[in-house]
mmCIF file of C-alpha atoms and ligand atoms in Angstrom:
data_model
loop_
_atom_site.group_PDB
_atom_site.id
_atom_site.type_symbol
_atom_site.label_atom_id
_atom_site.label_comp_id
_atom_site.label_asym_id
_atom_site.label_seq_id
_atom_site.Cartn_x
_atom_site.Cartn_y
_atom_site.Cartn_z
ATOM 1 C CA UNK A 12 162.455 -4.316 -65.916
ATOM 2 C CA UNK A 13 160.202 -7.299 -65.395
ATOM 3 C CA UNK A 14 158.902 -7.341 -68.946
ATOM 4 C CA UNK A 15 162.318 -6.690 -70.357
ATOM 5 C CA UNK A 16 163.829 -9.577 -68.372
ATOM 6 C CA UNK A 17 161.048 -12.007 -69.268
ATOM 7 C CA UNK A 18 161.405 -11.177 -72.919
ATOM 8 C CA UNK A 19 165.165 -11.670 -72.836
ATOM 9 C CA UNK A 20 164.614 -15.048 -71.191
ATOM 10 C CA UNK A 21 162.033 -16.124 -73.737
ATOM 11 C CA UNK A 22 164.308 -15.138 -76.587
ATOM 12 C CA UNK A 23 167.527 -16.711 -75.255
ATOM 13 C CA UNK A 24 168.446 -19.121 -78.081
ATOM 14 C CA UNK A 25 170.727 -21.358 -76.027
ATOM 15 C CA UNK A 26 171.857 -22.205 -72.528
ATOM 16 C CA UNK A 27 174.915 -19.924 -72.730
ATOM 17 C CA UNK A 28 172.812 -16.840 -73.546
ATOM 18 C CA UNK A 29 170.309 -17.804 -70.860
ATOM 19 C CA UNK A 30 173.111 -17.914 -68.315
ATOM 20 C CA UNK A 31 174.213 -14.379 -69.155
ATOM 21 C CA UNK A 32 170.613 -13.113 -68.934
ATOM 22 C CA UNK A 33 170.436 -14.750 -65.505
ATOM 23 C CA UNK A 34 173.654 -13.067 -64.419
ATOM 24 C CA UNK A 35 172.452 -9.704 -65.707
ATOM 25 C CA UNK A 36 169.235 -9.711 -63.624
ATOM 26 C CA UNK A 37 169.612 -12.005 -60.639
ATOM 27 C CA UNK A 38 173.376 -12.600 -60.470
ATOM 28 C CA UNK A 39 175.430 -11.294 -57.525
ATOM 29 C CA UNK A 40 175.528 -7.798 -58.954
ATOM 30 C CA UNK A 41 172.506 -8.208 -61.204
ATOM 31 C CA UNK A 42 169.884 -5.500 -61.663
ATOM 32 C CA UNK A 43 167.296 -7.119 -59.373
ATOM 33 C CA UNK A 44 169.874 -7.974 -56.748
ATOM 34 C CA UNK A 45 171.057 -4.402 -56.702
ATOM 35 C CA UNK A 46 167.480 -3.108 -56.275
ATOM 36 C CA UNK A 47 167.082 -5.398 -53.286
ATOM 37 C CA UNK A 48 170.359 -4.121 -51.862
ATOM 38 C CA UNK A 49 169.182 -0.560 -52.276
ATOM 39 C CA UNK A 50 166.080 -1.185 -50.100
ATOM 40 C CA UNK A 51 167.987 -0.210 -46.965
ATOM 41 C CA UNK A 52 168.315 3.336 -48.218
ATOM 42 C CA UNK A 53 164.570 3.795 -48.539
ATOM 43 C CA UNK A 54 162.504 5.321 -45.731
ATOM 44 C CA UNK A 55 161.011 2.483 -43.611
ATOM 45 C CA UNK A 56 157.413 3.146 -44.679
ATOM 46 C CA UNK A 57 158.249 2.581 -48.383
ATOM 47 C CA UNK A 58 160.564 -0.330 -47.764
ATOM 48 C CA UNK A 59 157.958 -3.038 -47.281
ATOM 49 C CA UNK A 60 155.901 -2.336 -50.365
ATOM 50 C CA UNK A 61 158.964 -1.874 -52.533
ATOM 51 C CA UNK A 62 160.511 -5.101 -51.166
ATOM 52 C CA UNK A 63 157.401 -7.102 -51.959
ATOM 53 C CA UNK A 64 157.352 -5.630 -55.442
ATOM 54 C CA UNK A 65 160.962 -6.528 -56.188
ATOM 55 C CA UNK A 66 160.566 -9.995 -54.724
ATOM 56 C CA UNK A 67 157.614 -10.631 -57.015
ATOM 57 C CA UNK A 68 159.726 -9.564 -59.980
ATOM 58 C CA UNK A 69 162.528 -11.830 -58.843
ATOM 59 C CA UNK A 70 160.167 -14.784 -58.464
ATOM 60 C CA UNK A 71 158.715 -14.228 -61.896
ATOM 61 C CA UNK A 72 162.232 -14.074 -63.362
ATOM 62 C CA UNK A 73 163.353 -17.213 -61.500
ATOM 63 C CA UNK A 74 160.312 -19.130 -62.681
ATOM 64 C CA UNK A 75 160.820 -18.017 -66.282
ATOM 65 C CA UNK A 76 164.519 -18.918 -66.096
ATOM 66 C CA UNK A 77 163.664 -22.407 -64.819
ATOM 67 C CA UNK A 78 161.157 -23.027 -67.572
ATOM 68 C CA UNK A 79 163.366 -21.708 -70.336
ATOM 69 C CA UNK A 80 166.308 -23.742 -69.057
ATOM 70 C CA UNK A 81 164.263 -26.943 -69.156
ATOM 71 C CA UNK A 82 163.162 -26.196 -72.719
ATOM 72 C CA UNK A 83 166.689 -25.407 -73.917
ATOM 73 C CA UNK A 84 168.177 -28.465 -72.214
ATOM 74 C CA UNK A 85 165.613 -30.692 -73.862
ATOM 75 C CA UNK A 86 166.369 -29.115 -77.243
ATOM 76 C CA UNK A 87 170.121 -29.569 -76.745
ATOM 77 C CA UNK A 88 169.606 -33.230 -75.869
ATOM 78 C CA UNK A 89 167.362 -33.769 -78.892
ATOM 79 C CA UNK A 90 169.981 -32.203 -81.142
ATOM 80 C CA UNK A 91 172.703 -34.384 -79.692
ATOM 81 C CA UNK A 92 170.651 -37.531 -80.074
ATOM 82 C CA UNK A 93 169.822 -36.632 -83.647
ATOM 83 C CA UNK A 94 173.455 -35.970 -84.559
ATOM 84 C CA UNK A 95 174.720 -39.134 -82.881
ATOM 85 C CA UNK A 96 171.994 -41.402 -84.203
ATOM 86 C CA UNK A 97 173.172 -44.684 -85.707
ATOM 87 C CA UNK A 98 171.334 -46.127 -88.628
ATOM 88 C CA UNK A 99 171.677 -49.792 -87.848
ATOM 89 C CA UNK A 100 170.133 -50.718 -91.185
ATOM 90 C CA UNK A 101 173.041 -49.218 -93.190
ATOM 91 C CA UNK A 102 175.262 -51.847 -94.805
ATOM 92 C CA UNK A 103 178.655 -52.186 -93.045
ATOM 93 C CA UNK A 104 181.912 -50.798 -94.396
ATOM 94 C CA UNK A 105 184.318 -53.460 -95.616
ATOM 95 C CA UNK A 106 187.190 -53.766 -93.143
ATOM 96 C CA UNK A 107 190.630 -54.643 -94.481
ATOM 97 C CA UNK A 108 191.093 -58.317 -93.631
ATOM 98 C CA UNK A 109 194.404 -60.083 -93.372
ATOM 99 C CA UNK A 110 195.018 -63.661 -94.318
ATOM 100 C CA UNK A 111 197.472 -66.437 -93.699
ATOM 101 C CA UNK A 112 200.606 -66.333 -95.812
ATOM 102 C CA UNK A 113 200.685 -69.319 -98.196
ATOM 103 C CA UNK A 114 203.716 -70.727 -96.354
ATOM 104 C CA UNK A 115 201.832 -70.595 -93.073
ATOM 105 C CA UNK A 116 198.898 -72.342 -94.717
ATOM 106 C CA UNK A 117 201.189 -75.169 -95.807
ATOM 107 C CA UNK A 118 202.652 -75.255 -92.297
ATOM 108 C CA UNK A 119 199.117 -75.547 -90.906
ATOM 109 C CA UNK A 120 198.491 -78.518 -93.206
ATOM 110 C CA UNK A 121 201.755 -80.187 -92.192
ATOM 111 C CA UNK A 122 201.569 -79.582 -88.459
ATOM 112 C CA UNK A 123 197.949 -80.755 -88.579
ATOM 113 C CA UNK A 124 199.058 -84.048 -90.091
ATOM 114 C CA UNK A 125 201.895 -84.538 -87.603
ATOM 115 C CA UNK A 126 199.821 -83.266 -84.692
ATOM 116 C CA UNK A 127 197.298 -86.038 -85.391
ATOM 117 C CA UNK A 128 200.192 -88.532 -85.393
ATOM 118 C CA UNK A 129 201.105 -87.376 -81.876
ATOM 119 C CA UNK A 130 204.096 -85.158 -82.665
ATOM 120 C CA UNK A 131 204.896 -82.083 -80.579
ATOM 121 C CA UNK A 132 205.263 -78.954 -82.743
ATOM 122 C CA UNK A 133 208.155 -76.723 -81.682
ATOM 123 C CA UNK A 134 210.232 -73.784 -82.880
ATOM 124 C CA UNK A 135 213.767 -72.675 -82.101
ATOM 125 C CA UNK A 136 216.321 -69.876 -82.433
ATOM 126 C CA UNK A 137 217.244 -68.536 -85.873
ATOM 127 C CA UNK A 138 220.561 -67.264 -84.554
ATOM 128 C CA UNK A 139 222.613 -70.363 -83.807
ATOM 129 C CA UNK A 140 226.102 -71.273 -82.789
ATOM 130 C CA UNK A 141 228.460 -73.304 -84.902
ATOM 131 C CA UNK A 142 228.341 -76.231 -82.537
ATOM 132 C CA UNK A 143 224.597 -76.849 -82.818
ATOM 133 C CA UNK A 144 224.332 -75.991 -86.524
ATOM 134 C CA UNK A 145 227.327 -78.058 -87.652
ATOM 135 C CA UNK A 146 229.642 -79.785 -85.164
ATOM 136 C CA UNK A 147 227.084 -81.685 -83.113
ATOM 137 C CA UNK A 148 225.489 -82.758 -86.397
ATOM 138 C CA UNK A 149 228.696 -84.468 -87.395
ATOM 139 C CA UNK A 150 229.883 -81.637 -89.654
ATOM 140 C CA UNK A 151 233.332 -80.577 -88.361
ATOM 141 C CA UNK A 152 234.869 -77.373 -89.743
ATOM 142 C CA UNK A 153 236.902 -79.183 -92.392
ATOM 143 C CA UNK A 154 233.932 -81.208 -93.659
ATOM 144 C CA UNK A 155 233.074 -80.557 -97.318
ATOM 145 C CA UNK A 156 229.346 -80.626 -96.464
ATOM 146 C CA UNK A 157 229.786 -77.120 -95.038
ATOM 147 C CA UNK A 158 230.129 -75.900 -98.610
ATOM 148 C CA UNK A 159 226.672 -77.263 -99.392
ATOM 149 C CA UNK A 160 225.126 -74.858 -96.912
ATOM 150 C CA UNK A 161 226.854 -71.533 -97.376
ATOM 151 C CA UNK A 162 226.440 -69.615 -94.206
ATOM 152 C CA UNK A 163 225.592 -66.088 -93.092
ATOM 153 C CA UNK A 164 228.054 -65.465 -90.269
ATOM 154 C CA UNK A 165 227.370 -62.885 -87.600
ATOM 155 C CA UNK A 166 230.102 -60.672 -86.182
ATOM 156 C CA UNK A 167 230.133 -62.443 -82.822
ATOM 157 C CA UNK A 168 230.990 -65.788 -84.427
ATOM 158 C CA UNK A 169 227.421 -67.007 -84.343
ATOM 159 C CA UNK A 170 225.433 -67.621 -87.526
ATOM 160 C CA UNK A 171 221.964 -67.701 -89.042
ATOM 161 C CA UNK A 172 220.949 -71.358 -88.951
ATOM 162 C CA UNK A 173 221.278 -72.997 -92.343
ATOM 163 C CA UNK A 174 218.687 -75.655 -91.521
ATOM 164 C CA UNK A 175 216.319 -76.640 -88.706
ATOM 165 C CA UNK A 176 218.411 -79.701 -87.791
ATOM 166 C CA UNK A 177 220.195 -77.943 -84.869
ATOM 167 C CA UNK A 178 216.845 -78.195 -83.073
ATOM 168 C CA UNK A 179 217.283 -81.977 -83.103
ATOM 169 C CA UNK A 180 220.288 -81.451 -80.860
ATOM 170 C CA UNK A 181 218.705 -78.781 -78.659
ATOM 171 C CA UNK A 182 215.566 -80.830 -78.104
ATOM 172 C CA UNK A 183 217.418 -84.041 -77.278
ATOM 173 C CA UNK A 184 219.683 -82.228 -74.809
ATOM 174 C CA UNK A 185 216.552 -81.033 -73.002
ATOM 175 C CA UNK A 186 214.379 -84.158 -73.318
ATOM 176 C CA UNK A 187 214.802 -87.870 -72.825
ATOM 177 C CA UNK A 188 213.583 -90.432 -75.346
ATOM 178 C CA UNK A 189 211.104 -91.567 -76.537
ATOM 179 C CA UNK A 190 210.213 -88.412 -78.432
ATOM 180 C CA UNK A 191 208.415 -87.269 -81.577
ATOM 181 C CA UNK A 192 208.736 -83.656 -82.733
ATOM 182 C CA UNK A 193 208.393 -81.475 -85.776
ATOM 183 C CA UNK A 194 210.220 -78.139 -85.915
ATOM 184 C CA UNK A 195 208.968 -75.276 -88.034
ATOM 185 C CA UNK A 196 210.865 -72.111 -88.848
ATOM 186 C CA UNK A 197 213.007 -69.936 -91.083
ATOM 187 C CA UNK A 198 216.483 -70.860 -92.265
ATOM 188 C CA UNK A 199 219.100 -68.848 -94.148
ATOM 189 C CA UNK A 200 221.705 -69.622 -96.781
ATOM 190 C CA UNK A 201 224.183 -67.385 -98.525
ATOM 191 C CA UNK A 202 223.029 -68.442 -101.965
ATOM 192 C CA UNK A 203 222.279 -66.854 -105.294
ATOM 193 C CA UNK A 204 218.523 -66.789 -105.672
ATOM 194 C CA UNK A 205 216.542 -68.157 -108.590
ATOM 195 C CA UNK A 206 212.993 -69.336 -109.198
ATOM 196 C CA UNK A 207 213.356 -72.229 -106.751
ATOM 197 C CA UNK A 208 216.029 -70.962 -104.339
ATOM 198 C CA UNK A 209 215.857 -68.165 -101.810
ATOM 199 C CA UNK A 210 218.438 -66.944 -99.272
ATOM 200 C CA UNK A 211 215.726 -67.104 -96.601
ATOM 201 C CA UNK A 212 213.307 -69.988 -96.725
ATOM 202 C CA UNK A 213 211.505 -72.384 -94.392
ATOM 203 C CA UNK A 214 211.892 -75.936 -93.269
ATOM 204 C CA UNK A 215 209.897 -78.514 -91.424
ATOM 205 C CA UNK A 216 212.135 -80.854 -89.495
ATOM 206 C CA UNK A 217 210.967 -84.143 -88.027
ATOM 207 C CA UNK A 218 212.654 -86.229 -85.355
ATOM 208 C CA UNK A 219 211.567 -89.514 -83.790
ATOM 209 C CA UNK A 220 213.757 -91.318 -81.260
ATOM 210 C CA UNK A 221 213.053 -94.414 -79.215
ATOM 211 C CA UNK A 222 213.827 -98.098 -79.023
ATOM 212 C CA UNK A 223 213.915 -100.065 -82.254
ATOM 213 C CA UNK A 224 212.890 -97.203 -84.556
ATOM 214 C CA UNK A 225 213.743 -98.270 -88.101
ATOM 215 C CA UNK A 226 213.920 -97.073 -91.683
ATOM 216 C CA UNK A 227 210.504 -98.712 -92.197
ATOM 217 C CA UNK A 228 209.051 -96.287 -89.653
ATOM 218 C CA UNK A 229 210.627 -93.402 -91.539
ATOM 219 C CA UNK A 230 209.195 -94.523 -94.877
ATOM 220 C CA UNK A 231 205.759 -95.139 -93.375
ATOM 221 C CA UNK A 232 205.781 -91.694 -91.780
ATOM 222 C CA UNK A 233 206.762 -89.867 -94.968
ATOM 223 C CA UNK A 234 204.109 -91.847 -96.890
ATOM 224 C CA UNK A 235 201.502 -90.884 -94.276
ATOM 225 C CA UNK A 236 202.509 -87.238 -94.653
ATOM 226 C CA UNK A 237 202.141 -87.509 -98.443
ATOM 227 C CA UNK A 238 198.658 -89.028 -98.065
ATOM 228 C CA UNK A 239 197.748 -86.227 -95.679
ATOM 229 C CA UNK A 240 198.866 -83.667 -98.272
ATOM 230 C CA UNK A 241 197.706 -85.281 -101.499
ATOM 231 C CA UNK A 242 195.086 -87.889 -100.594
ATOM 232 C CA UNK A 243 195.000 -91.681 -100.180
ATOM 233 C CA UNK A 244 196.621 -92.529 -103.504
ATOM 234 C CA UNK A 245 199.710 -90.344 -102.961
ATOM 235 C CA UNK A 246 203.034 -91.989 -103.799
ATOM 236 C CA UNK A 247 206.480 -91.375 -102.349
ATOM 237 C CA UNK A 248 209.929 -92.217 -103.670
ATOM 238 C CA UNK A 249 213.206 -92.543 -101.732
ATOM 239 C CA UNK A 250 216.656 -92.265 -103.242
ATOM 240 C CA UNK A 251 219.921 -92.869 -101.408
ATOM 241 C CA UNK A 252 221.609 -89.627 -100.450
ATOM 242 C CA UNK A 253 224.210 -88.331 -98.072
ATOM 243 C CA UNK A 254 223.779 -86.208 -94.953
ATOM 244 C CA UNK A 255 226.592 -86.237 -92.358
ATOM 245 C CA UNK A 256 224.010 -86.488 -89.546
ATOM 246 C CA UNK A 257 222.211 -89.549 -90.960
ATOM 247 C CA UNK A 258 223.214 -93.100 -91.751
ATOM 248 C CA UNK A 259 221.782 -94.178 -94.063
ATOM 249 C CA UNK A 260 220.516 -90.987 -95.659
ATOM 250 C CA UNK A 261 217.950 -90.489 -98.411
ATOM 251 C CA UNK A 262 216.094 -87.875 -100.390
ATOM 252 C CA UNK A 263 212.376 -88.224 -100.797
ATOM 253 C CA UNK A 264 209.945 -87.061 -103.441
ATOM 254 C CA UNK A 265 206.173 -87.088 -103.634
ATOM 255 C CA UNK A 266 204.158 -87.723 -106.792
ATOM 256 C CA UNK A 267 202.141 -84.589 -107.358
ATOM 257 C CA UNK A 268 199.316 -84.162 -109.832
ATOM 258 C CA UNK A 269 196.514 -81.665 -110.222
ATOM 259 C CA UNK A 270 193.100 -81.756 -111.904
ATOM 260 C CA UNK A 271 194.558 -80.128 -115.046
ATOM 261 C CA UNK A 272 196.608 -83.252 -115.626
ATOM 262 C CA UNK A 273 199.935 -81.743 -114.607
ATOM 263 C CA UNK A 274 202.114 -84.120 -112.639
ATOM 264 C CA UNK A 275 205.704 -84.664 -111.506
ATOM 265 C CA UNK A 276 207.939 -85.987 -108.769
ATOM 266 C CA UNK A 277 208.220 -83.191 -106.245
ATOM 267 C CA UNK A 278 211.629 -83.359 -104.545
ATOM 268 C CA UNK A 279 210.647 -82.433 -101.035
ATOM 269 C CA UNK A 280 213.537 -82.986 -98.688
ATOM 270 C CA UNK A 281 216.170 -85.127 -97.027
ATOM 271 C CA UNK A 282 215.861 -87.790 -94.387
ATOM 272 C CA UNK A 283 217.599 -90.712 -92.771
ATOM 273 C CA UNK A 284 218.392 -92.617 -89.600
ATOM 274 C CA UNK A 285 219.999 -90.446 -86.920
ATOM 275 C CA UNK A 286 223.778 -90.949 -87.049
ATOM 276 C CA UNK A 287 225.270 -92.441 -83.839
ATOM 277 C CA UNK A 288 227.706 -89.489 -83.753
ATOM 278 C CA UNK A 289 224.755 -87.154 -83.261
ATOM 279 C CA UNK A 290 223.506 -89.172 -80.270
ATOM 280 C CA UNK A 291 227.048 -89.105 -78.901
ATOM 281 C CA UNK A 292 227.327 -85.318 -79.316
ATOM 282 C CA UNK A 293 223.953 -84.904 -77.603
ATOM 283 C CA UNK A 294 225.010 -87.074 -74.671
ATOM 284 C CA UNK A 295 228.255 -85.069 -74.401
ATOM 285 C CA UNK A 296 226.251 -81.845 -74.168
ATOM 286 C CA UNK A 297 223.902 -83.442 -71.639
ATOM 287 C CA UNK A 298 226.812 -84.626 -69.538
ATOM 288 C CA UNK A 299 228.384 -81.165 -69.619
ATOM 289 C CA UNK A 300 225.046 -79.810 -68.347
ATOM 290 C CA UNK A 301 224.963 -82.338 -65.524
ATOM 291 C CA UNK A 302 222.308 -84.549 -67.127
ATOM 292 C CA UNK A 303 222.463 -88.335 -67.598
ATOM 293 C CA UNK A 304 223.600 -89.806 -70.913
ATOM 294 C CA UNK A 305 220.467 -91.467 -72.266
ATOM 295 C CA UNK A 306 220.863 -91.694 -76.041
ATOM 296 C CA UNK A 307 223.365 -94.509 -76.389
ATOM 297 C CA UNK A 308 221.698 -97.521 -77.992
ATOM 298 C CA UNK A 309 218.640 -95.545 -79.078
ATOM 299 C CA UNK A 310 217.620 -95.328 -82.700
ATOM 300 C CA UNK A 311 215.709 -92.672 -84.530
ATOM 301 C CA UNK A 312 214.911 -91.064 -87.828
ATOM 302 C CA UNK A 313 214.873 -87.462 -88.979
ATOM 303 C CA UNK A 314 213.709 -85.574 -92.029
ATOM 304 C CA UNK A 315 213.760 -81.996 -93.279
ATOM 305 C CA UNK A 316 211.696 -80.508 -96.067
ATOM 306 C CA UNK A 317 210.922 -77.183 -97.697
ATOM 307 C CA UNK A 318 207.297 -75.996 -97.498
ATOM 308 C CA UNK A 319 207.946 -73.470 -100.275
ATOM 309 C CA UNK A 320 208.058 -76.308 -102.807
ATOM 310 C CA UNK A 321 204.673 -77.574 -101.646
ATOM 311 C CA UNK A 322 203.141 -74.093 -101.662
ATOM 312 C CA UNK A 323 204.446 -73.241 -105.153
ATOM 313 C CA UNK A 324 202.693 -76.227 -106.663
ATOM 314 C CA UNK A 325 199.598 -76.051 -104.502
ATOM 315 C CA UNK A 326 198.914 -72.404 -105.325
ATOM 316 C CA UNK A 327 200.479 -72.267 -108.788
ATOM 317 C CA UNK A 328 203.170 -69.764 -107.769
ATOM 318 C CA UNK A 329 205.934 -70.001 -110.378
ATOM 319 C CA UNK A 330 208.768 -68.263 -108.511
ATOM 320 C CA UNK A 331 209.756 -68.685 -104.843
ATOM 321 C CA UNK A 332 210.732 -65.014 -104.654
ATOM 322 C CA UNK A 333 207.075 -63.978 -104.945
ATOM 323 C CA UNK A 334 206.500 -65.293 -101.417
ATOM 324 C CA UNK A 335 208.785 -62.690 -99.863
ATOM 325 C CA UNK A 336 208.536 -59.711 -102.215
ATOM 326 C CA UNK A 337 205.514 -58.406 -100.248
ATOM 327 C CA UNK A 338 203.685 -57.672 -103.476
ATOM 328 C CA UNK A 339 200.018 -57.128 -102.571
ATOM 329 C CA UNK A 340 198.993 -58.552 -105.948
ATOM 330 C CA UNK A 341 200.367 -61.912 -104.815
ATOM 331 C CA UNK A 342 199.553 -61.886 -101.114
ATOM 332 C CA UNK A 343 196.175 -60.212 -101.709
ATOM 333 C CA UNK A 344 195.004 -63.446 -103.324
ATOM 334 C CA UNK A 345 195.206 -65.105 -99.918
ATOM 335 C CA UNK A 346 193.358 -62.363 -98.069
ATOM 336 C CA UNK A 347 190.539 -63.378 -95.799
ATOM 337 C CA UNK A 348 191.257 -67.064 -96.220
ATOM 338 C CA UNK A 349 192.276 -68.876 -93.098
HETATM 339 C C1 FA5 B 12 218.867 -80.124 -95.138
HETATM 340 O O1 FA5 B 12 218.768 -78.914 -94.849
HETATM 341 C C2 FA5 B 12 218.825 -81.158 -94.059
HETATM 342 N N1 FA5 B 12 218.954 -80.525 -92.773
HETATM 343 C C3 FA5 B 12 217.566 -81.978 -94.186
HETATM 344 C C4 FA5 B 12 217.614 -83.211 -93.367
HETATM 345 C C5 FA5 B 12 217.076 -83.246 -92.093
HETATM 346 C C6 FA5 B 12 218.199 -84.373 -93.879
HETATM 347 C C7 FA5 B 12 217.114 -84.390 -91.339
HETATM 348 C C8 FA5 B 12 218.245 -85.533 -93.128
HETATM 349 C C9 FA5 B 12 217.718 -85.539 -91.855
HETATM 350 P P1 FA5 B 12 218.838 -79.737 -97.728
HETATM 351 O O2 FA5 B 12 219.947 -78.793 -97.770
HETATM 352 O O3 FA5 B 12 218.724 -80.706 -98.840
HETATM 353 O O4 FA5 B 12 218.853 -80.617 -96.370
HETATM 354 O O5 FA5 B 12 217.473 -78.935 -97.624
HETATM 355 C C10 FA5 B 12 216.243 -79.571 -97.380
HETATM 356 C C11 FA5 B 12 215.124 -78.971 -98.227
HETATM 357 O O6 FA5 B 12 215.074 -77.566 -98.044
HETATM 358 C C12 FA5 B 12 215.348 -79.147 -99.709
HETATM 359 O O7 FA5 B 12 214.900 -80.378 -100.141
HETATM 360 C C13 FA5 B 12 214.478 -78.050 -100.285
HETATM 361 O O8 FA5 B 12 213.105 -78.415 -100.276
HETATM 362 C C14 FA5 B 12 214.664 -76.957 -99.272
HETATM 363 N N2 FA5 B 12 215.692 -75.998 -99.701
HETATM 364 C C15 FA5 B 12 217.031 -76.120 -99.642
HETATM 365 N N3 FA5 B 12 217.645 -75.018 -100.092
HETATM 366 C C16 FA5 B 12 216.668 -74.154 -100.448
HETATM 367 C C17 FA5 B 12 216.634 -72.805 -100.968
HETATM 368 N N4 FA5 B 12 217.741 -72.105 -101.199
HETATM 369 N N5 FA5 B 12 215.431 -72.241 -101.217
HETATM 370 C C18 FA5 B 12 214.296 -72.922 -100.941
HETATM 371 N N6 FA5 B 12 214.243 -74.151 -100.448
HETATM 372 C C19 FA5 B 12 215.420 -74.784 -100.199
#
């Protein structure tokens, strides 16, 4: 039995087999254990010699089991280490990298410029109420200017904001002058789309309010923005225009040219001095909220522009709809660039 057991131990190929060999010989009802149990049935004079004999066998088996177990454990560990080894010299796998959407890159440029000029950068709700989007901005329901911004109405009477200007009102209701903010975010208009018009697009709104703010400040600020975008020789042009929430109002354009010699006036947005009716509407809302009226006698300017126009020229994108079609051939060109 001894030789047979030792051979089985030596030949056990893995720890599982070794365990069953162990059970077979020295387990609770193993062969050796049973022999030991049977000692009691032997006549006393044989018992001692037989006991010593079996114990020697058991010791030999235990020792062999211990050795074989150590060897097998070592082998199992070696195998695991070999299979889990990392070759740190292998070149890495390319990971799919995202990138900033071109509109966000233009926003980064713009908010960088205004951030350096000390403006706070804020956002606001895309679902608006009629009062903030129109009424408080001096556009009552019968005003023809409502036709200029065809509106997506929601079932509960609210709407998708048609411009970022309602944030002028919200911010002034919550803050006292002086203040300087730019608002970034999406706006929506119920419009037929074409190469330069989308039903969802973006705006950057600016608002500065204080004492003695003038049209000269507005022009200087827009010129500074243009220099920030297009360098120190950038030129801006203002043309009289009409917005119910400004008086006077203007449209502004920036002279754009690229190294290939292409150039044009880029109509960027609208601007003007904040209309006194807007300050009045803000003070009314403040009063209703238990806050002091603080906007009477203040002056300020505001502007709103479309970053899509800037991005189309900057990146040579011929159709605004490419920005939002989620075509990887377009957006993939901006991958990995931050
Ligand atoms: C406004 O939305 C005013 N709230 C801007 C403003 C703010 C004026 C503060 C005065 C004071 P307008 O509708 O012109 O104005 O839009 C402003 C800019 O948004 C446009 O110059 C253009 O760049 C962009 N824009 C307008 N409609 C679209 C459209 N459908 N698709 C893409 N860009 C558009």
